[in-house]
């Protein structure tokens, strides 16, 4: 099932995406559905109302107000770890443990909304297409063998990054947490529809030019390992979103470096999920 949050009569509403339309389910939020789990999904699948037209601009982030920060991995693709090191004149080290950081909840942005640009804040806004994993139930010390049963579904995340802030402040949080710096969506595809999340083409285009092109199978730490390590001694909650890292082809590591400018259009696309498209400025 494809579950979205969208503006229906100007009010955020859950919707089931079907046949190029969307069936509104007012009065229920995505977090409600995730918390209720299988029962809620079974109930939703029985709804037979006709869809209304899907207006892309009416789609919001699938979880518009997450309870906790977006949890992220850095350097989870070998080629991206290499290009990052090279761009910074460092020796490439492939991580032996996942590099975790978070993006604040103020970053959450719609799949077709604008990416804010303020040259007084940052002039090095960069793109990072990523597979987002939505956690479906609370868990701690989750073993890899059980980890996939904790996944509610998948979405697309653009981990928009202000490189000047990211590097100047010596820690990822600030450079990753500008308002609107986490476009997500266009919906959540439930886990049952993607039996192998490590076999999906992942791409990013800027103004129609392909900048990133890889496959989620190239992740260094796969989803079961990520969930095992992240949940060790740290409770994961239903509705948590984990951005699993970006492949190579980001702007700051290119020669010469490239950054987003007002008017640019960034598209992040993942096979079997869809595409998010955000204009800068
Ligand atoms: Mg990232």
Coordinates of C-alpha atoms and ligand atoms in Angstrom, one line a residue:
X1 CA 0.0 0.0 0.0
X2 CA 1.1 3.6 -0.7
X3 CA 0.2 5.9 2.2
X4 CA 0.5 9.6 1.9
X5 CA -0.3 12.7 4.0
X6 CA -2.0 15.4 1.9
X7 CA -4.0 18.5 2.1
X8 CA -7.6 17.6 1.7
X9 CA -10.0 20.5 1.9
X10 CA -7.0 22.4 3.3
X11 CA -6.5 20.0 6.2
X12 CA -3.7 17.4 6.5
X13 CA -5.3 14.0 5.9
X14 CA -4.1 10.5 5.5
X15 CA -4.6 9.1 2.0
X16 CA -4.3 5.8 0.2
X17 CA -2.6 6.3 -3.2
X18 CA -4.4 4.2 -5.9
X19 CA -4.5 4.4 -9.7
X20 CA -3.2 7.9 -10.0
X21 CA -5.7 9.1 -7.4
X22 CA -5.8 9.2 -3.7
X23 CA -8.5 7.9 -1.3
X24 CA -8.8 10.4 1.6
X25 CA -9.0 8.9 5.1
X26 CA -9.7 12.0 7.2
X27 CA -9.4 11.9 10.9
X28 CA -6.4 9.5 10.9
X29 CA -2.8 10.4 10.9
X30 CA 0.1 8.4 9.5
X31 CA 1.5 8.1 13.1
X32 CA -1.9 6.6 14.1
X33 CA -1.7 4.0 11.4
X34 CA 1.9 3.1 12.1
X35 CA 1.1 2.7 15.8
X36 CA -1.9 0.5 15.1
X37 CA 0.2 -1.7 12.7
X38 CA -1.2 -4.6 10.9
X39 CA -4.8 -4.1 12.0
X40 CA -4.9 -0.6 10.7
X41 CA -3.4 -1.7 7.4
X42 CA -6.0 -4.4 7.0
X43 CA -8.8 -1.9 7.7
X44 CA -7.4 0.6 5.2
X45 CA -7.1 -2.1 2.5
X46 CA -10.8 -2.7 2.8
X47 CA -11.8 0.9 2.0
X48 CA -13.5 1.0 -1.3
X49 CA -14.3 4.7 -1.8
X50 CA -13.4 6.3 -5.0
X51 CA -10.1 8.2 -5.2
X52 CA -9.9 12.0 -5.7
X53 CA -7.4 13.4 -8.1
X54 CA -3.8 13.4 -6.7
X55 CA -2.4 16.9 -6.9
X56 CA 1.3 16.6 -6.3
X57 CA 1.6 20.0 -4.7
X58 CA -1.0 18.9 -2.1
X59 CA 1.2 16.1 -0.8
X60 CA 2.9 16.8 2.5
X61 CA 5.8 14.8 4.1
X62 CA 4.3 11.4 4.9
X63 CA 5.0 12.1 8.6
X64 CA 4.7 15.9 8.7
X65 CA 5.4 16.2 12.4
X66 CA 7.7 13.4 13.5
X67 CA 8.0 13.0 17.3
X68 CA 11.8 12.6 17.1
X69 CA 14.6 13.8 14.9
X70 CA 15.3 12.0 11.6
X71 CA 18.0 9.5 12.3
X72 CA 20.7 9.4 9.6
X73 CA 23.7 7.5 8.4
X74 CA 26.7 9.2 7.0
X75 CA 29.2 7.6 4.6
X76 CA 27.1 4.5 4.0
X77 CA 28.1 4.0 0.4
X78 CA 31.8 3.2 -0.4
X79 CA 32.1 5.5 -3.4
X80 CA 30.5 8.4 -1.4
X81 CA 32.9 7.8 1.5
X82 CA 35.8 7.9 -1.0
X83 CA 34.6 11.1 -2.8
X84 CA 34.0 12.8 0.6
X85 CA 37.5 12.1 1.8
X86 CA 39.1 13.1 -1.5
X87 CA 37.2 16.4 -1.6
X88 CA 38.5 17.2 1.9
X89 CA 42.1 16.1 1.3
X90 CA 41.8 13.2 3.6
X91 CA 42.5 9.5 3.4
X92 CA 39.4 7.5 2.6
X93 CA 38.3 5.3 5.5
X94 CA 35.5 2.9 5.1
X95 CA 33.6 3.0 8.4
X96 CA 33.7 -0.1 10.5
X97 CA 30.7 1.2 12.5
X98 CA 27.8 3.3 11.1
X99 CA 28.2 7.0 11.4
X100 CA 25.0 8.2 13.0
X101 CA 23.7 11.8 13.2
X102 CA 20.2 13.4 13.3
X103 CA 18.3 16.1 11.5
X104 CA 16.0 18.2 13.7
X105 CA 12.2 17.9 13.1
X106 CA 12.1 21.5 11.7
X107 CA 13.7 20.1 8.6
X108 CA 10.8 18.0 7.5
X109 CA 9.5 19.3 4.2
X110 CA 7.0 18.1 1.5
X111 CA 7.9 16.1 -1.5
X112 CA 7.2 19.0 -3.9
X113 CA 7.8 21.9 -1.6
X114 CA 10.6 24.5 -1.9
X115 CA 14.0 24.1 -0.4
X116 CA 14.7 27.4 1.4
X117 CA 17.7 29.4 0.2
X118 CA 19.1 32.2 2.2
X119 CA 22.6 33.3 1.1
X120 CA 23.1 35.0 4.5
X121 CA 22.8 31.5 6.1
X122 CA 24.6 29.2 3.6
X123 CA 25.8 29.4 0.1
X124 CA 26.7 25.7 -0.1
X125 CA 23.4 23.8 -0.2
X126 CA 23.9 20.3 -1.4
X127 CA 21.7 17.3 -2.3
X128 CA 21.7 13.7 -1.0
X129 CA 19.1 11.2 -2.3
X130 CA 18.5 8.5 0.3
X131 CA 16.2 5.6 1.1
X132 CA 14.2 6.3 4.2
X133 CA 13.1 3.5 6.5
X134 CA 10.1 4.0 8.7
X135 CA 10.1 2.1 11.9
X136 CA 6.8 0.3 12.6
X137 CA 7.0 -0.6 16.3
X138 CA 8.9 0.2 19.4
X139 CA 12.0 -1.9 20.0
X140 CA 15.3 -2.1 21.8
X141 CA 18.3 -4.4 21.2
X142 CA 16.7 -5.7 18.1
X143 CA 18.7 -8.5 16.5
X144 CA 19.4 -8.4 12.8
X145 CA 17.4 -11.6 12.3
X146 CA 14.2 -9.8 13.5
X147 CA 15.0 -6.3 12.3
X148 CA 13.0 -6.3 9.1
X149 CA 9.8 -7.1 11.1
X150 CA 10.2 -3.7 12.7
X151 CA 10.1 -1.9 9.3
X152 CA 6.7 -0.3 8.5
X153 CA 7.7 0.9 5.1
X154 CA 10.0 3.0 2.9
X155 CA 10.1 6.5 1.6
X156 CA 12.5 8.9 -0.2
X157 CA 14.5 11.5 1.7
X158 CA 16.7 14.3 0.4
X159 CA 19.2 14.9 3.2
X160 CA 19.8 18.5 2.1
X161 CA 23.0 19.7 3.6
X162 CA 24.6 23.1 4.1
X163 CA 28.2 22.1 3.6
X164 CA 29.7 25.4 4.9
X165 CA 27.9 25.0 8.2
X166 CA 28.4 21.2 8.3
X167 CA 32.2 21.6 8.0
X168 CA 32.7 24.9 9.9
X169 CA 30.9 23.6 13.0
X170 CA 32.7 20.3 13.2
X171 CA 29.5 18.4 13.8
X172 CA 26.8 17.5 11.4
X173 CA 23.7 18.7 13.3
X174 CA 23.7 22.3 12.4
X175 CA 24.5 21.9 8.7
X176 CA 21.9 19.2 8.4
X177 CA 19.1 20.9 10.3
X178 CA 18.1 24.1 8.4
X179 CA 14.4 24.6 8.1
X180 CA 12.9 22.5 5.3
X181 CA 16.2 20.6 4.7
X182 CA 14.5 17.2 4.7
X183 CA 12.1 16.9 1.8
X184 CA 10.4 13.5 2.1
X185 CA 7.9 11.4 0.3
X186 CA 6.0 11.3 -1.9
X187 CA 4.5 8.6 0.3
X188 CA 5.4 5.6 2.4
X189 CA 5.3 2.3 0.5
X190 CA 4.5 -0.4 3.1
X191 CA 7.2 -3.0 3.6
X192 CA 5.2 -5.9 2.1
X193 CA 5.4 -4.2 -1.3
X194 CA 9.2 -4.0 -1.3
X195 CA 10.5 -7.5 -0.4
X196 CA 14.1 -6.5 -1.1
X197 CA 14.9 -2.9 -0.2
X198 CA 18.5 -3.5 -1.2
X199 CA 17.8 -3.9 -4.9
X200 CA 16.4 -0.5 -5.7
X201 CA 17.9 2.0 -8.2
X202 CA 18.4 5.4 -6.5
X203 CA 19.0 8.6 -8.4
X204 CA 19.3 12.3 -8.0
X205 CA 18.9 14.8 -10.8
X206 CA 19.5 18.6 -10.7
X207 CA 17.7 20.5 -13.5
X208 CA 17.3 17.2 -15.3
X209 CA 21.0 16.3 -15.2
X210 CA 21.7 13.0 -13.3
X211 CA 24.1 13.7 -10.4
X212 CA 23.7 10.5 -8.4
X213 CA 23.0 7.0 -9.8
X214 CA 23.4 3.9 -7.7
X215 CA 21.6 1.0 -6.1
X216 CA 20.5 0.6 -2.5
X217 CA 22.3 -2.8 -2.6
X218 CA 25.5 -0.8 -2.4
X219 CA 25.0 0.3 1.2
X220 CA 27.9 -0.6 3.5
X221 CA 25.6 -1.3 6.4
X222 CA 22.3 -2.9 5.3
X223 CA 19.0 -2.1 7.0
X224 CA 19.1 -5.1 9.4
X225 CA 22.5 -4.1 10.6
X226 CA 21.5 -0.5 10.9
X227 CA 18.5 -1.4 13.1
X228 CA 20.5 -3.8 15.2
X229 CA 23.2 -1.2 15.9
X230 CA 21.0 1.8 16.3
X231 CA 18.6 0.0 18.7
X232 CA 21.4 -1.3 20.9
X233 CA 20.6 0.2 24.3
X234 CA 18.5 2.9 22.5
X235 CA 14.8 2.4 22.1
X236 CA 13.4 3.0 18.6
X237 CA 9.9 4.2 18.4
X238 CA 7.1 3.6 15.9
X239 CA 7.2 6.4 13.4
X240 CA 11.0 6.9 13.6
X241 CA 12.5 7.6 10.3
X242 CA 16.1 6.4 9.4
X243 CA 17.8 7.9 6.4
X244 CA 20.2 5.2 5.2
X245 CA 22.9 7.4 3.6
X246 CA 23.6 8.8 0.2
X247 CA 25.5 7.3 -2.8
X248 CA 28.3 9.2 -4.6
X249 CA 27.7 12.2 -6.8
X250 CA 27.0 14.9 -4.2
X251 CA 27.8 18.5 -5.1
X252 CA 30.7 19.4 -2.7
X253 CA 32.7 16.4 -3.9
X254 CA 32.5 17.2 -7.6
X255 CA 35.3 19.0 -9.6
X256 CA 34.7 21.8 -9.4
X257 CA 32.2 21.7 -6.4
X258 CA 28.6 22.4 -7.3
X259 CA 25.9 23.8 -5.0
X260 CA 22.3 24.5 -5.4
X261 CA 21.2 27.9 -6.6
X262 CA 17.8 29.6 -6.4
X263 CA 15.6 28.2 -9.2
X264 CA 17.3 24.9 -9.4
X265 CA 15.0 21.8 -9.3
X266 CA 16.2 18.7 -7.4
X267 CA 14.7 15.3 -8.0
X268 CA 15.4 12.3 -5.9
X269 CA 14.0 9.0 -7.3
X270 CA 14.0 5.5 -5.9
X271 CA 12.7 2.5 -7.9
X272 CA 9.4 1.1 -6.6
X273 CA 8.8 4.2 -4.5
X274 CA 8.6 7.2 -6.8
X275 CA 10.2 10.7 -7.1
X276 CA 10.3 13.8 -5.0
X277 CA 10.9 17.1 -6.7
X278 CA 11.9 20.3 -4.9
X279 CA 12.6 23.7 -6.3
X280 CA 15.3 25.8 -4.5
X281 CA 14.4 29.2 -3.2
Ligands
LIG1 MG1 23.0 12.0 4.1

